Each structure stands twice: as structure tokens, then as C-alpha cells.
Coordinates of C-alpha atoms in Angstrom, one line a residue:
M25 CA 46.4 66.8 146.0
E26 CA 44.6 63.8 144.5
S27 CA 43.9 63.9 140.8
P28 CA 40.3 63.9 139.5
A29 CA 40.9 60.6 137.9
D30 CA 41.3 59.1 141.4
K31 CA 37.9 57.5 141.8
D32 CA 38.3 57.4 145.6
A33 CA 38.9 61.1 146.1
A34 CA 36.1 62.4 148.2
T35 CA 36.2 65.9 146.6
L36 CA 33.7 68.6 145.9
G37 CA 34.1 68.2 142.2
R38 CA 33.3 64.5 142.4
H39 CA 30.4 65.1 144.7
L40 CA 28.8 67.6 142.3
A41 CA 29.4 65.3 139.3
R42 CA 27.8 62.3 141.1
R43 CA 24.8 64.4 142.1
L44 CA 24.2 65.5 138.5
V45 CA 24.2 61.8 137.4
Q46 CA 21.9 60.8 140.3
V47 CA 19.2 63.3 139.3
G48 CA 19.3 62.2 135.6
V49 CA 21.9 64.4 133.9
S50 CA 24.3 62.5 131.6
D51 CA 25.4 65.5 129.5
V52 CA 26.6 68.9 130.7
F53 CA 26.8 71.7 128.1
G54 CA 29.7 74.1 128.7
V55 CA 32.3 76.6 127.6
P56 CA 35.7 76.4 129.3
G57 CA 37.3 79.5 131.0
D58 CA 40.1 79.7 133.5
F59 CA 37.9 79.8 136.6
N60 CA 36.1 76.5 135.7
L61 CA 38.8 74.3 134.2
T62 CA 39.6 72.2 137.4
L63 CA 35.8 71.7 137.9
L64 CA 35.5 70.6 134.2
D65 CA 38.3 68.0 134.9
H66 CA 36.1 66.5 137.6
L67 CA 33.0 66.5 135.5
I68 CA 34.9 64.6 132.7
A69 CA 36.3 62.1 135.3
E70 CA 32.8 61.1 136.2
P71 CA 32.0 58.0 134.1
G72 CA 28.3 58.7 133.9
L73 CA 28.8 62.2 132.6
R74 CA 29.7 63.7 129.2
L75 CA 30.9 67.2 128.8
V76 CA 29.6 68.7 125.6
G77 CA 31.6 71.8 124.6
C78 CA 29.5 74.5 122.9
C79 CA 30.6 77.4 120.7
N80 CA 29.3 80.0 123.1
E81 CA 27.6 80.2 126.5
L82 CA 24.2 81.4 125.2
N83 CA 23.9 78.2 123.2
A84 CA 25.1 76.1 126.1
G85 CA 22.3 77.5 128.1
Y86 CA 19.7 76.9 125.3
A87 CA 21.1 73.3 125.1
A88 CA 20.6 72.8 128.8
D89 CA 17.0 74.1 128.3
G90 CA 16.4 71.6 125.4
Y91 CA 17.9 68.8 127.4
A92 CA 15.7 69.6 130.4
R93 CA 12.7 69.3 128.1
A94 CA 13.8 65.8 127.0
R95 CA 15.1 64.5 130.4
G96 CA 13.4 66.5 133.1
V97 CA 16.6 68.3 134.2
G98 CA 19.6 69.9 132.4
A99 CA 22.9 71.5 133.3
C100 CA 25.4 73.9 131.9
A101 CA 28.9 75.0 133.1
V102 CA 30.5 78.3 132.4
T103 CA 33.2 80.7 133.7
F104 CA 32.9 83.6 136.1
T105 CA 31.0 86.8 134.9
V106 CA 32.0 86.8 131.2
G107 CA 30.5 83.3 130.9
G108 CA 27.8 83.8 133.5
L109 CA 26.4 87.0 131.9
S110 CA 26.5 85.4 128.4
V111 CA 24.4 82.4 129.6
L112 CA 22.0 84.7 131.5
N113 CA 19.5 85.1 128.7
A114 CA 19.1 81.4 128.2
I115 CA 18.6 80.9 131.9
A116 CA 15.9 83.6 132.0
G117 CA 14.2 81.7 129.2
A118 CA 14.3 78.4 131.1
Y119 CA 12.9 80.3 134.2
S120 CA 10.0 81.6 132.1
E121 CA 9.3 78.1 130.8
N122 CA 9.6 76.3 134.2
L123 CA 12.6 74.1 133.3
P124 CA 15.0 72.8 136.0
V125 CA 18.4 73.9 134.7
I126 CA 21.4 73.7 137.0
C127 CA 23.7 76.5 136.0
I128 CA 27.3 75.9 137.3
V129 CA 29.8 78.7 137.3
G130 CA 33.5 78.5 138.1
G131 CA 34.0 81.4 140.6
P132 CA 37.0 83.3 142.0
N133 CA 39.6 81.7 144.3
S134 CA 38.1 81.4 147.8
N135 CA 40.9 83.5 149.3
D136 CA 39.9 86.5 147.1
Y137 CA 36.5 86.9 148.8
G138 CA 36.5 89.8 151.3
T139 CA 39.7 91.3 150.0
N140 CA 40.1 94.5 148.1
R141 CA 41.5 92.8 145.0
I142 CA 40.3 93.4 141.4
L143 CA 40.0 90.3 139.3
H144 CA 40.0 89.9 135.5
H145 CA 36.7 88.8 133.8
T146 CA 34.9 91.3 136.1
I147 CA 33.7 94.9 135.7
G148 CA 36.8 96.1 137.6
L149 CA 35.3 96.5 141.1
P150 CA 36.6 94.6 144.1
D151 CA 33.0 93.4 144.6
F152 CA 32.5 89.9 143.2
S153 CA 28.7 89.8 143.7
Q154 CA 27.7 91.4 140.3
E155 CA 27.1 88.0 138.6
L156 CA 25.1 86.7 141.6
R157 CA 22.9 89.8 141.6
C158 CA 22.2 89.3 137.9
F159 CA 21.2 85.7 138.4
Q160 CA 18.9 86.4 141.4
P161 CA 15.8 87.4 139.4
V162 CA 16.1 84.5 136.9
T163 CA 16.8 81.6 139.2
C164 CA 14.8 80.2 142.1
H165 CA 17.9 79.6 144.3
Q166 CA 21.5 80.7 144.3
A167 CA 24.5 79.1 146.0
V168 CA 28.0 80.6 146.2
V169 CA 30.3 77.8 147.3
S170 CA 33.5 79.4 148.7
N171 CA 34.0 77.2 151.7
L172 CA 34.3 73.4 151.9
D173 CA 32.6 73.0 155.2
D174 CA 29.1 73.7 154.0
A175 CA 29.7 73.0 150.2
H176 CA 28.0 69.6 150.4
E177 CA 24.8 71.1 152.0
Q178 CA 24.9 74.1 149.5
I179 CA 25.1 71.9 146.4
D180 CA 22.5 69.4 147.6
R181 CA 20.0 72.2 148.5
A182 CA 20.5 73.9 145.1
V183 CA 20.0 70.7 143.1
A184 CA 16.9 69.7 145.2
T185 CA 15.4 73.2 144.8
A186 CA 15.7 73.1 141.0
L187 CA 13.8 69.8 140.9
R188 CA 11.2 70.8 143.4
E189 CA 10.5 74.3 142.0
S190 CA 11.0 73.2 138.3
K191 CA 13.1 76.4 137.8
P192 CA 16.8 77.1 137.1
V193 CA 19.3 77.4 140.0
Y194 CA 22.8 79.1 140.1
I195 CA 25.8 77.4 141.7
S196 CA 29.1 79.3 141.8
V197 CA 32.1 77.1 142.9
S198 CA 35.4 78.8 143.8
C199 CA 38.0 77.7 141.3
N200 CA 40.5 76.3 144.0
L201 CA 38.0 74.0 145.7
P202 CA 36.9 71.2 143.3
G203 CA 39.9 69.0 143.8
V204 CA 40.4 69.3 147.6
P205 CA 39.4 66.2 149.6
H206 CA 37.1 66.9 152.5
A207 CA 35.4 64.7 155.1
A208 CA 32.0 66.1 154.3
F209 CA 32.1 64.3 150.9
S210 CA 31.6 60.7 151.4
R211 CA 33.4 58.5 148.8
D212 CA 30.0 57.1 147.9
P213 CA 27.7 60.1 148.1
V214 CA 24.9 59.6 150.5
P215 CA 21.8 58.3 148.6
Y216 CA 19.8 61.2 147.2
L217 CA 16.1 61.4 147.9
L218 CA 13.6 64.1 147.1
A219 CA 10.4 63.9 149.2
P220 CA 7.4 64.2 146.9
R221 CA 5.0 67.1 147.5
L222 CA 1.7 65.7 148.9
S223 CA -1.8 67.1 148.7
N224 CA -3.6 68.2 151.8
Q225 CA -6.3 65.5 151.8
M226 CA -9.0 67.8 153.2
G227 CA -8.2 70.5 150.7
L228 CA -8.2 67.9 147.9
E229 CA -11.6 66.6 148.9
A230 CA -13.0 70.1 149.2
A231 CA -11.6 71.2 145.8
V232 CA -12.9 68.1 144.0
A233 CA -16.4 68.5 145.6
A234 CA -16.6 72.2 144.6
T235 CA -15.4 71.4 141.1
V236 CA -17.8 68.5 140.6
A237 CA -20.7 70.7 141.6
F238 CA -19.5 73.4 139.2
L239 CA -18.9 71.1 136.2
D240 CA -21.9 68.8 136.7
K241 CA -24.4 71.7 136.4
A242 CA -22.8 72.8 133.0
V243 CA -24.4 71.8 129.8
K244 CA -21.3 71.6 127.5
P245 CA -18.0 71.7 129.6
V246 CA -14.6 71.4 128.0
L247 CA -11.0 70.6 129.1
V248 CA -8.0 72.8 128.1
A249 CA -4.4 71.7 128.7
G250 CA -1.8 74.3 129.6
P251 CA 2.0 74.4 129.7
K252 CA 2.3 73.8 133.4
L253 CA 1.1 70.2 133.0
R254 CA 4.8 69.5 132.4
V255 CA 5.8 71.0 135.8
A256 CA 3.0 69.1 137.6
K257 CA 3.9 65.9 135.7
A258 CA 0.1 65.6 135.3
G259 CA -0.2 64.6 131.6
S260 CA -1.4 61.1 132.2
A261 CA -3.8 62.3 134.9
L262 CA -5.4 64.7 132.4
V263 CA -5.7 61.8 129.9
E264 CA -7.5 59.7 132.6
L265 CA -9.9 62.7 133.3
A266 CA -10.5 63.2 129.5
D267 CA -11.4 59.5 129.1
A268 CA -13.7 59.3 132.2
S269 CA -15.4 62.7 131.7
G270 CA -16.1 62.5 127.9
Y271 CA -15.3 66.2 127.7
A272 CA -13.8 67.7 124.5
V273 CA -10.1 68.4 125.0
A274 CA -8.1 71.4 123.6
A275 CA -4.5 72.4 124.2
M276 CA -3.1 75.9 124.7
P277 CA -0.4 76.5 122.1
S278 CA 2.5 76.2 124.6
A279 CA 1.0 72.9 125.8
K280 CA 1.3 71.2 122.4
G281 CA 3.1 67.9 122.8
L282 CA 2.1 67.6 126.5
V283 CA -1.2 65.7 125.7
P284 CA -1.7 63.1 123.1
E285 CA -3.5 64.5 120.0
T286 CA -4.8 61.0 119.3
L287 CA -7.3 61.3 122.2
P288 CA -10.8 60.4 120.9
R289 CA -12.2 63.9 121.6
F290 CA -9.2 66.1 120.9
L291 CA -10.2 69.4 119.2
G292 CA -6.8 71.0 118.5
T293 CA -5.1 74.2 119.7
Y294 CA -7.1 76.8 121.6
W295 CA -5.3 80.1 120.8
G296 CA -8.1 82.7 120.7
A297 CA -8.7 84.0 117.3
V298 CA -5.9 81.9 115.7
S299 CA -7.1 78.6 117.1
T300 CA -7.3 75.4 115.0
A301 CA -10.6 75.4 112.9
F302 CA -13.8 75.2 115.1
C303 CA -11.8 74.8 118.3
A304 CA -12.2 78.4 119.7
E305 CA -15.9 78.4 118.9
I306 CA -16.4 75.2 121.0
V307 CA -14.2 76.4 123.9
E308 CA -15.4 80.0 124.1
S309 CA -19.1 79.0 123.8
A310 CA -18.8 76.4 126.6
D311 CA -20.6 77.2 129.8
A312 CA -17.7 75.8 131.8
Y313 CA -14.1 75.1 131.0
L314 CA -11.3 73.5 133.1
F315 CA -7.9 74.9 132.4
A316 CA -5.1 72.6 133.6
G317 CA -1.8 74.6 134.1
P318 CA -2.5 77.6 131.9
I319 CA -0.3 80.6 131.4
F320 CA -2.4 83.6 130.2
N321 CA -0.3 86.3 128.6
D322 CA -0.6 88.8 125.7
Y323 CA 0.8 86.2 123.2
S324 CA -1.5 83.3 124.3
S325 CA -4.5 85.6 124.5
V326 CA -3.7 87.1 121.1
G327 CA -3.3 90.7 122.3
Y328 CA -5.9 90.2 125.1
S329 CA -8.6 89.4 122.6
S330 CA -9.7 85.9 123.6
L331 CA -13.3 85.6 124.8
L332 CA -13.0 83.7 128.1
S333 CA -14.8 84.5 131.2
K334 CA -13.4 83.9 134.7
D335 CA -16.7 83.0 136.2
K336 CA -17.0 80.0 133.8
A337 CA -13.5 78.7 134.5
V338 CA -11.9 76.2 136.9
V339 CA -8.2 77.0 136.9
V340 CA -5.9 74.2 138.1
Q341 CA -2.3 75.2 138.8
P342 CA 0.4 72.7 139.8
D343 CA -0.5 73.1 143.5
R344 CA -3.8 75.1 143.7
V345 CA -7.3 75.1 142.3
T346 CA -9.6 78.1 141.8
V347 CA -13.3 77.5 141.0
G348 CA -15.0 80.3 139.1
N349 CA -14.7 83.7 140.9
G350 CA -14.0 82.0 144.2
P351 CA -13.0 79.8 146.3
T352 CA -9.3 78.8 145.9
F353 CA -7.9 75.6 147.4
G354 CA -4.2 75.5 148.1
C355 CA -1.9 72.5 148.8
V356 CA -3.7 70.5 146.1
M357 CA -1.4 68.7 143.6
M358 CA -2.7 68.8 140.1
A359 CA -2.2 65.1 139.3
D360 CA -4.0 64.0 142.4
F361 CA -6.8 66.5 141.7
L362 CA -7.3 65.5 138.1
R363 CA -7.3 61.8 138.9
E364 CA -9.8 62.2 141.7
L365 CA -12.0 64.5 139.6
G366 CA -12.1 61.8 136.9
R367 CA -13.6 59.3 139.4
R368 CA -16.4 61.7 140.4
V369 CA -17.4 63.9 137.6
R370 CA -20.5 63.1 135.5
R371 CA -19.8 62.0 132.0
N372 CA -20.8 64.6 129.4
T373 CA -19.8 64.5 125.7
T374 CA -22.1 67.4 124.6
A375 CA -19.3 69.8 123.6
H376 CA -17.6 67.2 121.4
D377 CA -21.0 66.2 119.9
N378 CA -21.5 69.8 119.0
Y379 CA -18.0 70.0 117.5
R380 CA -18.7 67.0 115.3
R381 CA -21.9 68.6 114.0
I382 CA -20.2 71.8 112.9
F383 CA -16.7 70.5 111.9
V384 CA -15.7 70.7 108.2
P385 CA -12.3 69.2 107.5
D386 CA -9.5 71.5 106.4
G387 CA -8.9 71.8 102.6
Q388 CA -5.6 70.7 101.2
P389 CA -3.3 73.3 99.7
P390 CA -3.8 73.6 96.0
E391 CA -1.5 71.3 94.0
S392 CA 1.7 72.8 92.8
E393 CA 2.5 73.3 89.1
P394 CA 5.8 71.7 88.1
G395 CA 8.6 74.1 89.1
E396 CA 6.3 76.5 90.8
P397 CA 8.1 78.4 93.7
L398 CA 7.6 76.4 96.9
R399 CA 4.8 77.6 99.2
V400 CA 5.2 77.2 103.0
N401 CA 1.9 75.4 103.3
V402 CA 3.2 72.8 100.9
L403 CA 6.4 72.4 103.0
F404 CA 4.3 71.7 106.1
K405 CA 2.1 69.2 104.2
H406 CA 5.3 67.2 103.6
I407 CA 6.5 67.6 107.2
Q408 CA 3.2 66.3 108.5
R409 CA 3.8 63.1 106.5
M410 CA 7.3 62.6 108.0
L411 CA 6.0 62.5 111.6
T412 CA 6.0 59.2 113.6
A413 CA 6.2 58.1 117.2
D414 CA 10.0 58.3 116.9
S415 CA 10.0 62.0 115.8
A416 CA 10.0 65.2 117.7
V417 CA 9.3 68.7 116.3
M418 CA 11.3 71.8 117.3
A419 CA 9.6 75.1 116.3
E420 CA 11.6 78.3 116.3
T421 CA 10.1 81.6 117.4
G422 CA 8.4 83.1 114.4
D423 CA 6.0 81.9 111.7
S424 CA 7.1 78.3 112.5
W425 CA 5.1 78.7 115.7
F426 CA 1.9 78.9 113.7
N427 CA 2.8 76.4 111.0
C428 CA 4.0 73.7 113.4
Q429 CA 1.0 74.3 115.7
K430 CA -1.2 72.9 112.9
L431 CA 0.7 69.7 112.6
R432 CA -1.2 66.7 114.0
L433 CA 1.2 64.8 116.2
P434 CA 1.1 61.0 116.2
E435 CA 1.1 59.3 119.6
G436 CA 4.6 59.6 121.1
C437 CA 5.8 62.4 118.8
G438 CA 7.5 65.2 120.8
F439 CA 7.0 68.9 120.3
E440 CA 8.9 71.8 121.8
F441 CA 8.9 75.6 121.4
Q442 CA 9.6 78.6 123.6
M443 CA 6.3 80.5 123.8
Q444 CA 6.5 82.5 127.0
Y445 CA 10.0 83.9 126.4
G446 CA 10.1 83.8 122.6
S447 CA 13.8 84.4 122.2
I448 CA 14.8 84.2 118.5
G449 CA 17.7 81.7 118.0
W450 CA 16.6 79.5 120.9
S451 CA 15.9 76.5 118.7
V452 CA 19.5 76.0 117.5
G453 CA 20.9 75.4 121.0
A454 CA 17.7 73.7 122.2
L455 CA 17.8 71.3 119.3
L456 CA 21.4 70.4 120.3
G457 CA 20.3 69.7 123.9
Y458 CA 17.0 68.0 123.1
A459 CA 18.6 65.6 120.6
Q460 CA 21.3 64.8 123.0
G461 CA 18.8 64.0 125.7
A462 CA 16.1 62.3 123.6
T463 CA 18.0 59.4 122.3
G464 CA 16.0 57.3 119.9
K465 CA 14.0 60.3 118.5
R466 CA 14.9 62.0 115.2
V467 CA 14.2 65.7 115.7
I468 CA 12.8 67.8 112.9
A469 CA 13.5 71.5 113.5
C470 CA 11.8 74.4 111.6
I471 CA 14.0 77.5 111.9
G472 CA 13.7 80.9 110.1
D473 CA 16.7 82.5 108.5
G474 CA 16.6 85.4 110.9
S475 CA 16.6 83.2 114.0
F476 CA 19.3 80.9 112.6
Q477 CA 21.7 83.9 112.1
V478 CA 21.6 84.5 115.9
T479 CA 22.9 81.1 117.0
A480 CA 24.1 79.2 113.9
Q481 CA 27.5 78.2 115.3
D482 CA 26.3 75.2 117.3
V483 CA 25.5 73.2 114.2
S484 CA 29.2 72.5 114.8
T485 CA 28.5 70.8 118.1
M486 CA 25.6 68.8 116.7
L487 CA 28.1 67.3 114.2
R488 CA 30.6 66.6 117.0
C489 CA 27.9 64.8 118.9
E490 CA 27.0 62.8 115.8
Q491 CA 23.4 63.9 115.8
N492 CA 21.0 63.1 112.9
S493 CA 18.4 65.8 113.2
I494 CA 16.7 67.3 110.2
I495 CA 16.8 71.1 110.0
F496 CA 14.5 72.9 107.7
L497 CA 15.9 76.4 107.3
I498 CA 13.0 78.5 106.0
N499 CA 14.7 81.4 104.1
N500 CA 12.2 84.2 103.5
G501 CA 14.6 87.1 103.8
G502 CA 14.0 88.5 107.2
Y503 CA 12.3 88.6 110.5
T504 CA 8.8 87.8 109.2
I505 CA 7.0 87.6 112.6
E506 CA 8.2 91.1 113.4
V507 CA 7.2 92.4 109.9
E508 CA 3.6 91.4 110.7
I509 CA 3.7 93.2 114.1
H510 CA 5.5 96.3 113.0
D511 CA 7.6 96.6 109.8
G512 CA 10.7 98.6 109.2
P513 CA 14.1 98.3 107.4
Y514 CA 15.5 96.6 110.5
N515 CA 13.5 93.5 109.7
V516 CA 15.5 92.8 106.5
I517 CA 18.6 90.8 107.0
K518 CA 21.7 90.0 104.9
N519 CA 21.1 86.8 102.9
W520 CA 23.6 84.0 103.5
N521 CA 24.6 81.0 101.5
Y522 CA 23.2 78.8 104.3
T523 CA 24.0 75.4 102.8
G524 CA 27.6 76.7 102.0
L525 CA 27.9 77.9 105.6
V526 CA 26.9 74.5 107.0
D527 CA 29.2 72.7 104.6
A528 CA 32.0 74.9 105.8
I529 CA 31.2 74.1 109.5
H530 CA 31.0 70.4 108.5
N531 CA 34.5 70.6 106.9
G532 CA 34.6 66.9 106.2
E533 CA 34.4 65.9 109.9
G534 CA 31.3 64.0 110.9
K535 CA 28.2 63.1 108.9
C536 CA 26.4 66.0 107.3
W537 CA 24.2 66.4 104.2
T538 CA 22.8 69.7 102.8
A539 CA 20.3 70.6 100.1
K540 CA 18.6 73.8 98.9
V541 CA 15.1 73.5 97.5
T542 CA 12.9 75.9 95.7
C543 CA 10.0 73.8 94.4
E544 CA 7.9 70.8 95.5
E545 CA 9.8 68.3 93.4
E546 CA 13.1 69.3 94.9
L547 CA 11.6 69.2 98.4
T548 CA 10.2 65.7 97.9
A549 CA 13.6 64.4 96.7
A550 CA 15.4 66.1 99.6
I551 CA 13.0 64.5 102.2
G552 CA 13.4 61.2 100.5
T553 CA 17.2 61.4 100.8
A554 CA 17.1 62.7 104.4
T555 CA 14.9 59.9 105.5
G556 CA 16.6 57.3 103.3
D557 CA 20.3 57.2 102.4
K558 CA 21.2 60.0 104.8
E559 CA 19.1 59.0 107.8
D560 CA 22.2 58.7 110.0
C561 CA 23.4 62.2 109.0
L562 CA 22.6 65.7 110.2
C563 CA 20.5 66.9 107.3
F564 CA 20.2 70.6 106.6
I565 CA 17.6 71.6 104.0
E566 CA 17.3 75.2 103.0
V567 CA 13.8 76.0 101.8
V568 CA 13.5 79.2 99.8
A569 CA 10.1 80.9 100.3
H570 CA 8.6 84.2 99.3
K571 CA 9.0 86.9 102.0
D572 CA 5.2 87.4 102.1
D573 CA 4.4 83.7 102.3
T574 CA 3.1 83.5 105.9
S575 CA 0.4 81.5 107.7
K576 CA -3.0 83.3 107.9
E577 CA -2.7 82.8 111.6
L578 CA 0.5 85.0 111.8
L579 CA -1.3 87.8 109.9
E580 CA -4.2 87.8 112.4
W581 CA -2.0 87.3 115.5
G582 CA 0.5 89.9 114.4
S583 CA -2.2 92.6 113.8
R584 CA -3.8 91.8 117.2
V585 CA -0.5 91.8 119.1
S586 CA 0.5 95.0 117.3
A587 CA -2.8 96.6 118.4
A588 CA -2.1 95.6 122.0
N589 CA 1.5 96.9 121.8
S590 CA 0.5 100.3 120.3
R591 CA -2.3 101.2 122.8
P592 CA -1.9 104.9 123.7
P593 CA -1.0 105.8 127.2
N594 CA -3.9 106.0 129.6
P595 CA -4.8 109.6 130.4
Q596 CA -3.0 110.7 133.6

């Protein structure tokens, strides 16, 4: 059998590795296991690919999620069942956030399918489909490659489906197949082409005409950006529409970072009762609003309390447009639609004019006394000053959602968080993956102590990859977001010596700097060091905060979500 190092071997392993490189993956996040080792050899042998070993599969999946946010597609590689079921939660999160992640699993030997054998790493039944069945609800396509004759077609279809649907896919490859040459795999893989999805021209024309009629009769229309702008690759089209129409522009919380906040008529975040100051009032009092790629759920609607009316809304999804209470136009691509609408709609700046009349700038947090315990609003005042076009912000699930939401992003500054799935611990793995994919950006992560305890191990991998992110560990002694929804003894966690833990993980290998700050003077000094002498190091700054020091938005949001969660059962 030819070795994976043999560049001319036309094998399944080489084909899969080449395909990953061709679609834009340069790093695969993985955990080795006996069923995927030969496959990993082939991934390593591909010159354009780097295998990043993670501490566990959950973080490898989160890293592929973060990488997909930076690069447009991500990949992870794990072993059969014990690895697959560990990565499952991260893949479900990527599915909820519409991220194309290619999840590759080393599967059983092809000769074991259809036999009555029981394999290790399984639940002890001679049926090997348990892992596949678990992945079916959280991936848009599944391929079980146990036969070389159709392996080429199976892999190509899975990769293409992930990119077309912008969702994760599952590929299981039998452990004895990656190194076997086969005629189906050309030595230079056939060029890979994805046909773009095109709008139906008649549908596009009808949708634009109906929307122009709807918006042009409105007095004070507004634009609101939603998270599916990313899937539709329509960010620049929305900017063109905003410039041409003169409409005020807001972003849903999960769309932060998808539209430039330097737009001349940008209002801020529209998040119902916890919106940026004066933004909800302008959006909810508008007589027409165009939502581009929204996801309406209990979190984004603040416990179903936002004051929107369907008959005033044009809802534009990646491939369909609904105007008011009717008609819906299918086969209309969002970017085409927004661009064409920008050419036709009447310019109207009324909503933004009204905003400027009522807007009063936010007050600054009161100055700190020397040595006064650090307040969270002071921390975020300093983070705001750190942001540049070369930064990106990673906000962990929790109060960081609300505090980071208020940051005003300079042009080019990235922003990521996981709003739909809201899995605590997501940001540690996602930071690893995003920083690996977004070369040239220094990532600033805001992570609560409770979330950090879930996934802390992969700080180790960040050091191995020589990343220079800045982690602000906000230590307020528990799961603060859950305290505000429903408190109980389960929301208090064991305090760790967080800087000591990171120093132990560092262990003198790689570049790492840690600090613990309790007041503004210490914070200022730590940020100065992290952005100065230690700018090429991974910087870990533990910020000690009072357990009740939360954003006012979290208090309001928590009480509303709590009310929605605790509605009594409807009478039967």
C-alpha cells in the first residue's frame, strides 16, 4: 500500500484533504482515536492543511464553528461514536447558527458493516448506525463512506451541500479505506465548482415592485439587519441599500458585526426592551420596517415582548421575501433583492431625522475612586478604547452578551457570539478556531468564570498554535445570567485560581502572560502591558467583579425571559 506521504497516491484520504483545501479550509481541528488515525495521516500529508489537536471533541467542534465564522467554512475530525457523540453538541450549535462545518468521523472497518459483530467505542449492539442517527437532526447531509466505488461522489456531495446550505454535514469514513488507491480519485482532483444559486428574474422583479410600493407609501421606514445576512453573503448589498434609501439602520443582536456600525444612519442594536438607547423607539414606532435575514425567537424578542407588527414588515430571508401579511416571493436571493431595491426605492431619511431630534448621548460611568473595586461598566469603557480595524470581539454566553453589544465597533472590527444556541463554554473553543482562521486580527474575548470552567482546557491549544488573543476572564462567582432568570444554589460555582491555572497550562512552553486585576488602575496597567510589551503573547486577564454587578439590560432581559419560561400551562 502506498504511504500517505506519496504525493502521487490517488487515495480517498488525499482526495478528502485536497477538497478541504480547495473550499478554503487550512486547519482541521481534531482529536485522534483508533478509527481515524490513518485518515489523520493523510490530512497531515496534505501540504495546504494543518491538523490542530484539541483537548476534547467538544472544543474541536466549537473551534470548527469559530473557524467557519472567520473563513466561511470549518472542519473537525474525530473518532467513531465516543468522539462523534462528544462533538455533537458543538455541531448542533453550528447548525443553529447556519455555519458550514464539515464533521469527519473515522468509522468502522468496511468489512464489519452487515455482520453481527460488536465493536468497541459503541453501545454494545451490532448496529453501527447509532452515531449516524444522532447526527441526522443536527446536520443537513450525512455520508457514510464504506465503499471506494462511490466514495468520491459521496465526499463531493457532502462538501458541496455544506457550502450550499450553510449548515454542518457529517462524513463517516471507514478506517481501512483512506490509504487504498482507487481509479475514481484522480491524482489531481477534478476542479471543484459550486454553481451559484440564481434568482428567478420574474420573481425578483415582482418582489421588488411589491416592496417598493409598500415602502414608498411609508412615512418613516427603517432597515433592520438580521443574522442570516451571513448565510446570504448580503452584507455589502445591505450597505448599498442603506446608502441609497437614506433609511435608519439597526442590527438585531445576533447580527452585530455583520453590518458596519460606521454607517452614517446607524442606530445601534434593536433588541426589544433591551435595545441600545433610542433605537427600539425608532424601530417600533416606524410605519414600515425591512428585516434582512432575521431570526425571531424568545431570546431575540426578549420573552416575546417586542412591539413589532407583521403587517408593517417586509421580511427578507436568504431566498424568499414576504411583504406585510402577504404575498411571499420564492427563489429570490437576498443580495440580488437588496441591490435592486436600492436602485428603485424612494430616498427617505425621516426615521433618522426623528432619531437625531430625540437622541441624548449616553452618560459615562462615574469616575472610580483610587483602589475602588472594579465595576464591569468601567472594564467595558476600557475595552471600547482597545478596538481597532485589526480587532475582533468574542462574547461568551451570559452578561458579556449585553456588555459587548454596547461596544461601538470601528470599521473592520469583527464580532462573534452564539445567540441562537447559547451554549456556555462555546467561546473558548470558538476563540481558538476564529483566531486560527482570522490571521491578522487580535481577538479580545470576554468570558465569564462559569463558562470558562466548562471548556478551559483548550487555552493549551491556543498556546501551541502561538495565538496572541486577549482573554478577559470576568470572575463574579457564578452563572450570573442564570441568577437573573431563576436563582438557586446551583448557580454558585467553586472559585478557581484562574491565573494560576493558565500559568500551569502554559508550563513555560509558548508565550503567555497573566494578570489579576481588582481596580481600574490595575486594569489600565494590564491593558497597557497586553497591548505593549506582551502583544505577541496570549494574554489572560482575570477581572474580579462583584456578583451583583450586571448590566441593566441583563436585569430587564432576565426578568422578561423568566416570565416567558414560567408561564403556567394553558387550561386543557
